[in-house]
mmCIF file of C-alpha atoms in Angstrom:
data_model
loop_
_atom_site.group_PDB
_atom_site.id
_atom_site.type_symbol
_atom_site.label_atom_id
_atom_site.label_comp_id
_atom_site.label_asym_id
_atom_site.label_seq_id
_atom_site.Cartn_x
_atom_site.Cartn_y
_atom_site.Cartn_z
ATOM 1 C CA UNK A 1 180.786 63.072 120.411
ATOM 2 C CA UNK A 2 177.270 62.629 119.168
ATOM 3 C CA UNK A 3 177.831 65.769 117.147
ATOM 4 C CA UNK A 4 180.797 64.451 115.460
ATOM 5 C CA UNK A 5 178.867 61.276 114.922
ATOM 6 C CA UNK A 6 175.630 62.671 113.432
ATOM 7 C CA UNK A 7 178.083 64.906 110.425
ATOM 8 C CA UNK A 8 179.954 61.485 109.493
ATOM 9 C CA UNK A 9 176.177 60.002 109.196
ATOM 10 C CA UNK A 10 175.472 63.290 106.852
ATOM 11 C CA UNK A 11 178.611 63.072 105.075
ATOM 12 C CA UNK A 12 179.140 59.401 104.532
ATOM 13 C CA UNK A 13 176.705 57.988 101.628
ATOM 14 C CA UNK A 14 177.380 54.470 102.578
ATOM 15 C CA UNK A 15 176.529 54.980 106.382
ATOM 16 C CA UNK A 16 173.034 56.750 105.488
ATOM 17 C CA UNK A 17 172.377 53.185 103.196
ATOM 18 C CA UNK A 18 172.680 51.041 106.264
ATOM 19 C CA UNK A 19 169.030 50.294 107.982
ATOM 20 C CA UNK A 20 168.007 50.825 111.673
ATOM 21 C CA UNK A 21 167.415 46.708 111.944
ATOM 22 C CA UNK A 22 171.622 46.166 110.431
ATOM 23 C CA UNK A 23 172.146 49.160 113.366
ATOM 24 C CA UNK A 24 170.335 46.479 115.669
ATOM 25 C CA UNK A 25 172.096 43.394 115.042
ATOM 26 C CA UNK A 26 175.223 44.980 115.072
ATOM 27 C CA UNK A 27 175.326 46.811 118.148
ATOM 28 C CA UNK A 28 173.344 44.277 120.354
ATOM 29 C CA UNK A 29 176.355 41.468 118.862
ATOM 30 C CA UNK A 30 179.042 44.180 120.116
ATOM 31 C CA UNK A 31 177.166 44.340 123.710
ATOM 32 C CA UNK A 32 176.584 40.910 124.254
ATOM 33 C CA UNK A 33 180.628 40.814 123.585
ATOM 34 C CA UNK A 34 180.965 44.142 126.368
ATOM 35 C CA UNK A 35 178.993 42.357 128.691
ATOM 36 C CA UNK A 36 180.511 39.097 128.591
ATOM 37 C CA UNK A 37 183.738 40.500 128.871
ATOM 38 C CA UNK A 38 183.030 42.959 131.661
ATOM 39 C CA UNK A 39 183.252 42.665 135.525
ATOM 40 C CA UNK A 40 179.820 42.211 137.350
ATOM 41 C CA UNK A 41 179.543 44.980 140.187
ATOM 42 C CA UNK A 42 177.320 45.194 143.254
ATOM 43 C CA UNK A 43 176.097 48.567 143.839
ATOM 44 C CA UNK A 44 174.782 50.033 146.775
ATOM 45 C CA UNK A 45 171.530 50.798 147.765
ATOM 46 C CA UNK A 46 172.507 55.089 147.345
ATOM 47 C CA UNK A 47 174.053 53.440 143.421
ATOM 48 C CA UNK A 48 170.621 51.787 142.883
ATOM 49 C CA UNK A 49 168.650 54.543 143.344
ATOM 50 C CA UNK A 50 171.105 57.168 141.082
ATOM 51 C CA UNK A 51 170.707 54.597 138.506
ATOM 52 C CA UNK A 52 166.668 54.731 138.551
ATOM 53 C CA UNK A 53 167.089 58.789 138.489
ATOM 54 C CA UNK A 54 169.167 58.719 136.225
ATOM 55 C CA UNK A 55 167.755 56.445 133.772
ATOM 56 C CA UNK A 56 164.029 57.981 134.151
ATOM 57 C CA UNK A 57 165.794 61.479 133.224
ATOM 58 C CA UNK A 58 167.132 60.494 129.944
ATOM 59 C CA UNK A 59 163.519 58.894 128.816
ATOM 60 C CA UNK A 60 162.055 61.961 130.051
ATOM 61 C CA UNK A 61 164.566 64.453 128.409
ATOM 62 C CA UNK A 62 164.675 62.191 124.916
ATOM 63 C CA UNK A 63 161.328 61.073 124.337
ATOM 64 C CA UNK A 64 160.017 64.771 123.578
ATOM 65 C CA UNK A 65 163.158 66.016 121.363
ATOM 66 C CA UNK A 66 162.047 62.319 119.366
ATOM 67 C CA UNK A 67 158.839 63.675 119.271
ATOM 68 C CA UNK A 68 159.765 66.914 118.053
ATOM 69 C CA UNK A 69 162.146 65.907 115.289
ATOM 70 C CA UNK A 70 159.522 63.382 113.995
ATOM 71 C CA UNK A 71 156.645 66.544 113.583
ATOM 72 C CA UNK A 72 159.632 68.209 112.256
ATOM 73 C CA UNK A 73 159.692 65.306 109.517
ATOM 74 C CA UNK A 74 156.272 65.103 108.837
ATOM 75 C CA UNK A 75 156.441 69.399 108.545
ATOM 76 C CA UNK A 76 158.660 69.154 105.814
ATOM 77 C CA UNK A 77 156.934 66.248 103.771
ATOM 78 C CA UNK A 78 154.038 68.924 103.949
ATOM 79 C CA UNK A 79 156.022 71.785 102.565
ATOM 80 C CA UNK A 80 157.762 69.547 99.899
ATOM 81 C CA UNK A 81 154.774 68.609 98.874
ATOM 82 C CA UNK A 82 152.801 72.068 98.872
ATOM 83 C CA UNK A 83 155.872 73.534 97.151
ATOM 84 C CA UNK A 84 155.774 70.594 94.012
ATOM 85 C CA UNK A 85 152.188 71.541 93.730
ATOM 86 C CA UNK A 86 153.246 75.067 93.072
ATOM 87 C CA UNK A 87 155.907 74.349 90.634
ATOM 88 C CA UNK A 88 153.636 72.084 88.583
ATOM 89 C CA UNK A 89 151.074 74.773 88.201
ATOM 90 C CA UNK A 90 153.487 77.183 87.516
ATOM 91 C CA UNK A 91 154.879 75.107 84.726
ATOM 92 C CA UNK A 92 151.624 74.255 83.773
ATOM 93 C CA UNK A 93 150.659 77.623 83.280
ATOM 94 C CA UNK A 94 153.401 78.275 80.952
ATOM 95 C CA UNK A 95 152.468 75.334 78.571
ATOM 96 C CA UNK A 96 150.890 77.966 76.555
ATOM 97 C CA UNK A 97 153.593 80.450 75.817
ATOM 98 C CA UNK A 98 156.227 80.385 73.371
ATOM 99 C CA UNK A 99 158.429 77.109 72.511
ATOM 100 C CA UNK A 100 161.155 78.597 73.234
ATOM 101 C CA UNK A 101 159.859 80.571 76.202
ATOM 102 C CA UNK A 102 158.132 77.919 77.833
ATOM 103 C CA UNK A 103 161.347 75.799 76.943
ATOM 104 C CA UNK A 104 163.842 78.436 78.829
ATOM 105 C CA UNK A 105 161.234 78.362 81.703
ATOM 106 C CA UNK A 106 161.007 74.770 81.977
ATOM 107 C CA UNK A 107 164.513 74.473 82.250
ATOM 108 C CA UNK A 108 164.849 76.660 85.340
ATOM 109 C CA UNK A 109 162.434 75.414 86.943
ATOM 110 C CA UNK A 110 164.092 72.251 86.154
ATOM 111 C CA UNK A 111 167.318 73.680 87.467
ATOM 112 C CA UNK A 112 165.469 74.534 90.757
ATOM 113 C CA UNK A 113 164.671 71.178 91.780
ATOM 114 C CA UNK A 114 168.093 69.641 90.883
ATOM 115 C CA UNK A 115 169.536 72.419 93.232
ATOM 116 C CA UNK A 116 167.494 71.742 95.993
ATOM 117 C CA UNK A 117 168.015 67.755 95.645
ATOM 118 C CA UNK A 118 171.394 68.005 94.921
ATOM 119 C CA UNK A 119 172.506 70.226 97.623
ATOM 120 C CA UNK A 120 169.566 69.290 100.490
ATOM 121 C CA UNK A 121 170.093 72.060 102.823
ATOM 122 C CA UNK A 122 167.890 75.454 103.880
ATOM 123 C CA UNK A 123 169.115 77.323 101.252
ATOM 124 C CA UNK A 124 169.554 74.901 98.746
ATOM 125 C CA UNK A 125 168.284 76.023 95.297
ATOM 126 C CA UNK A 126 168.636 79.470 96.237
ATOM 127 C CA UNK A 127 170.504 80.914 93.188
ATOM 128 C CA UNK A 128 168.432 79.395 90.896
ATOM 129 C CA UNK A 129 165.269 80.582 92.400
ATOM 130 C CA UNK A 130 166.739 84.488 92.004
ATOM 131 C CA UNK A 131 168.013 83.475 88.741
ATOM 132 C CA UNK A 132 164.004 82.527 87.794
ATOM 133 C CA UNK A 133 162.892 86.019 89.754
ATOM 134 C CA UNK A 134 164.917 87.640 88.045
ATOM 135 C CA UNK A 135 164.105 86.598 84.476
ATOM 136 C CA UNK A 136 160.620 87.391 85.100
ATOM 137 C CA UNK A 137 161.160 91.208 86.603
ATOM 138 C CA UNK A 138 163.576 91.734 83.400
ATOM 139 C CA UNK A 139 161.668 90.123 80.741
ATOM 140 C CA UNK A 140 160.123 92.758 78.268
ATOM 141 C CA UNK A 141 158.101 91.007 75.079
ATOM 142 C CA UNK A 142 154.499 89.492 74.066
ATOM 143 C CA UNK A 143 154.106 87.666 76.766
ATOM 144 C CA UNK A 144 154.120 90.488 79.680
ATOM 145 C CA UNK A 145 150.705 89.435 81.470
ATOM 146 C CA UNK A 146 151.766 85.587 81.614
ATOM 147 C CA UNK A 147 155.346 86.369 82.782
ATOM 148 C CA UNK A 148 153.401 89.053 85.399
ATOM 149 C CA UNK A 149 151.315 86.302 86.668
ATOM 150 C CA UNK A 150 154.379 83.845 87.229
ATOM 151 C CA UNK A 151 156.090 86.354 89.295
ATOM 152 C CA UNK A 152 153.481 86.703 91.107
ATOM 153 C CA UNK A 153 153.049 82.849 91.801
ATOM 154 C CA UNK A 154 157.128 82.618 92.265
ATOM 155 C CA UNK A 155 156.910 85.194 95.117
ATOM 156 C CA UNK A 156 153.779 83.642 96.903
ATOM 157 C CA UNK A 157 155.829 80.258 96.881
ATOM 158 C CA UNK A 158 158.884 82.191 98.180
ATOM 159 C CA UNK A 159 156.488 81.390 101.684
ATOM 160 C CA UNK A 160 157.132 77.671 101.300
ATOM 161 C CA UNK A 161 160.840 78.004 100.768
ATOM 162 C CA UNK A 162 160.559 80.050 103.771
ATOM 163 C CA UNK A 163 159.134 77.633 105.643
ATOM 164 C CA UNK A 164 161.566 74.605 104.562
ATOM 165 C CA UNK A 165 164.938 76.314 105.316
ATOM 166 C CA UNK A 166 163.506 76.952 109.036
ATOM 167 C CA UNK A 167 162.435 73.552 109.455
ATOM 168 C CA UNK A 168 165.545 72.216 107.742
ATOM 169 C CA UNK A 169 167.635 74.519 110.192
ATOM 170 C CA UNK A 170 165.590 73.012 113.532
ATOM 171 C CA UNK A 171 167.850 70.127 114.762
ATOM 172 C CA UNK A 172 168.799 68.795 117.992
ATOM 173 C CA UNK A 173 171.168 71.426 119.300
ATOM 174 C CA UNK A 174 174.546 70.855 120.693
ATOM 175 C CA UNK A 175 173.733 71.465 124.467
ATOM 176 C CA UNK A 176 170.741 68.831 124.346
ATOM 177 C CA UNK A 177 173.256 66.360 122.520
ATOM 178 C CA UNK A 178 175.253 67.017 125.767
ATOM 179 C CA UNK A 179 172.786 66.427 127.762
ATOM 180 C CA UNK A 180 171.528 63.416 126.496
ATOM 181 C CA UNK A 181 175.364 61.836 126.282
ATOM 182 C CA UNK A 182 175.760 62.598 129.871
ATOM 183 C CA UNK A 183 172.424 60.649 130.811
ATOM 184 C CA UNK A 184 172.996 58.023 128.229
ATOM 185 C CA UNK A 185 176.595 57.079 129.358
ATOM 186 C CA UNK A 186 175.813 56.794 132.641
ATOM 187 C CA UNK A 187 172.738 54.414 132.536
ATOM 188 C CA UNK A 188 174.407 52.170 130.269
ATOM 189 C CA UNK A 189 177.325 51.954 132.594
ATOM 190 C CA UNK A 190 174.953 51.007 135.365
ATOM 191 C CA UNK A 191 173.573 48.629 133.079
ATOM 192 C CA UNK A 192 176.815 46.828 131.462
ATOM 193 C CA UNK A 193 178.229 46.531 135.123
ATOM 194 C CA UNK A 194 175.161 45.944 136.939
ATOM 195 C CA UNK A 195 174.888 42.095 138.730
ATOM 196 C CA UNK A 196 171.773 40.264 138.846
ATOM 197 C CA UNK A 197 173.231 37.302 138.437
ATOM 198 C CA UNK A 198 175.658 34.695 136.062
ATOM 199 C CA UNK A 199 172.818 33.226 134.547
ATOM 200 C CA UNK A 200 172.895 33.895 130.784
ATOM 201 C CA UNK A 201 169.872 35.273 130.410
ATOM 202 C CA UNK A 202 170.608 37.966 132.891
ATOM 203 C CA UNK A 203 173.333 38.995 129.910
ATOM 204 C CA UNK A 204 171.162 38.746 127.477
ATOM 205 C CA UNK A 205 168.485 41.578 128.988
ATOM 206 C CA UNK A 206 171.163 43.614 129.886
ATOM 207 C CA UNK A 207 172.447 43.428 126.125
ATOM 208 C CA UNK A 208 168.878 44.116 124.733
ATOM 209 C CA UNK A 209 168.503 47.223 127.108
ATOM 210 C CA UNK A 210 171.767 48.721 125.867
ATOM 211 C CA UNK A 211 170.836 47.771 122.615
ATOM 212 C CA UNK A 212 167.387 49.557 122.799
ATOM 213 C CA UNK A 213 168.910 52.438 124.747
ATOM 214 C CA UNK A 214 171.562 53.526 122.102
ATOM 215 C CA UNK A 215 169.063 52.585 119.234
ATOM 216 C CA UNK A 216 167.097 55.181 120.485
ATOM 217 C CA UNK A 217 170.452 57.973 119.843
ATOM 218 C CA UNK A 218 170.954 56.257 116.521
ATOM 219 C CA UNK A 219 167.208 57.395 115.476
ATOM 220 C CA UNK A 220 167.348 60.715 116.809
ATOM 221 C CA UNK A 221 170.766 61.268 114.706
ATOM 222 C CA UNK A 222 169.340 59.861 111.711
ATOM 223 C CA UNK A 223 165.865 61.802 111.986
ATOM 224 C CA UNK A 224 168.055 64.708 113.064
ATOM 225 C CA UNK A 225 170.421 64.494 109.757
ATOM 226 C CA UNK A 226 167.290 63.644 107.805
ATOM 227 C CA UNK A 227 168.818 60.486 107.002
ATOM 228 C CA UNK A 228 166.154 58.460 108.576
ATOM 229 C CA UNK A 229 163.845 56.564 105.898
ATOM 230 C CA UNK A 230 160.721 58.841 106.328
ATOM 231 C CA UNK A 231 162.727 61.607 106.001
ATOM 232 C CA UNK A 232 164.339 60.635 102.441
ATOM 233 C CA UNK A 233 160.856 60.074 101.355
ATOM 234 C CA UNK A 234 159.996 63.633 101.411
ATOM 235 C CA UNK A 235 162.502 63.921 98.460
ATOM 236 C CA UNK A 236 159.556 62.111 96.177
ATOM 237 C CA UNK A 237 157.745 65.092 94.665
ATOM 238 C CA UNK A 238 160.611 66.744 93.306
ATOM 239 C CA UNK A 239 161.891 63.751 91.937
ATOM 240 C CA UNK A 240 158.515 62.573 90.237
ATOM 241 C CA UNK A 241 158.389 66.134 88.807
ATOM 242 C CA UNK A 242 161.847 65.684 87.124
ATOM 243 C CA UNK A 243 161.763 62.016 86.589
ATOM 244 C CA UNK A 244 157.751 63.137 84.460
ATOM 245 C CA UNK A 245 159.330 66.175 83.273
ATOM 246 C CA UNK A 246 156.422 68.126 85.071
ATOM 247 C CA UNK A 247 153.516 65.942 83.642
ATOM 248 C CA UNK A 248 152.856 63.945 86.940
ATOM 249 C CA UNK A 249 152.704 64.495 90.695
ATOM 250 C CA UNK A 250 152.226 62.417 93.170
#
């Protein structure tokens, strides 16, 4: 189910818009409505204790695949960032060639970063990278040496692209969204159908905790996805290159 839920995130441009605080409001208004609305239970003492097993499992199991996905975040703003570097002093280093050259260059490179924006996966950009490779290996004119020394720089960066489609490809895999459903659905039953009491406070905790629970799904899909706010941010390089037409970086 998660699964299903995290590709309508990646798919549905007006669902990666909406902010983890609109995520809040919303869901803790549709559990104070679920608890309301529910039966109170008394469990047993056997019920009481599943419940604290249970609920100590999922933070146990969650908390490190958070972790991991948020390094996993931080990994790619990293190689995003070492990779702009490289394009910019590759362009830069054709500023000296040829108009028309530096012009056809320019434009692949320029190519390149649309790709990889546009399309936002591990091998995004990917033709247009072995287009650029393979205009330098089949260029013949004046300008051997420079076009030499580009290759050169356009293989060595190959390593960064390497490294971006295998953190792009390291998300939460289907058996640990499993895993986590199974241990999520269960302590929130305990919780919605839990009684400590008719006291309206009482159903306000227990709409918080849900809350807070399921918020912390909602994150781990949207850092999975890289839909998360952080993770859009590592878009910024590129798009100061294009948006400076390779005069700025950040």
């Amino acid at each position: 189910m998660l699964k299903l839920i995290s590709r309508c995130i990646m798919k549905n441009l007006l669902l990666n818009k909406i902010r983890l605080t609109q995520y809040f409001v919303l869901l803790f208004g549709i559990y104070i409505i679920v608890v309301v609305l529910l039966p109170d239970t008394k469990f047993s003492t056997g019920a009481l204790t599943l419940f604290s097993v249970n609920s100590f499992l999922y933070g146990f199991y969650i908390a490190p695949i958070l972790n991991a996905q948020k390094m996993r975040i931080e990994e790619l703003h990293r190689i995003v960032r070492a990779e702009a570097n490289a394009v910019f002093a590759m362009v830069l280093s054709v500023k000296k060639l040829q108009k028309q050259l530096r012009n056809q260059l320019q434009a692949m490179f320029l190519a390149y970063l649309e790709a990889v924006l546009r399309q936002k996966h591990s091998s995004g950009g990917e033709e247009e990278y072995e287009r650029l490779i393979t205009f330098c290996l089949d260029y013949k004119g004046p300008h051997d040496d420079e076009i030499a020394e580009l290759l050169n720089k356009v293989v060595l960066n190959q390593q960064n692209r390497t490294n971006f489609a295998m953190q792009m490809s390291n998300k939460v895999y289907s058996n640990e969204w499993m895993i986590m459903t199974v241990l999520f659905s269960v302590t929130l039953t305990f919780i919605l159908l839990l009684s400590a009491g008719d006291t309206y406070l009482y159903q306000l905790l227990a709409a918080l905790l849900s809350t807070g629970l399921t918020m912390l799904l909602v994150i781990l899909v949207k850092m999975s996805t890289l839909t998360h706010k952080k993770a859009r941010q590592m878009w910024d390089p590129y798009k100061k290159l294009i948006k400076s037409h390779f005069y700025r970086i950040d």
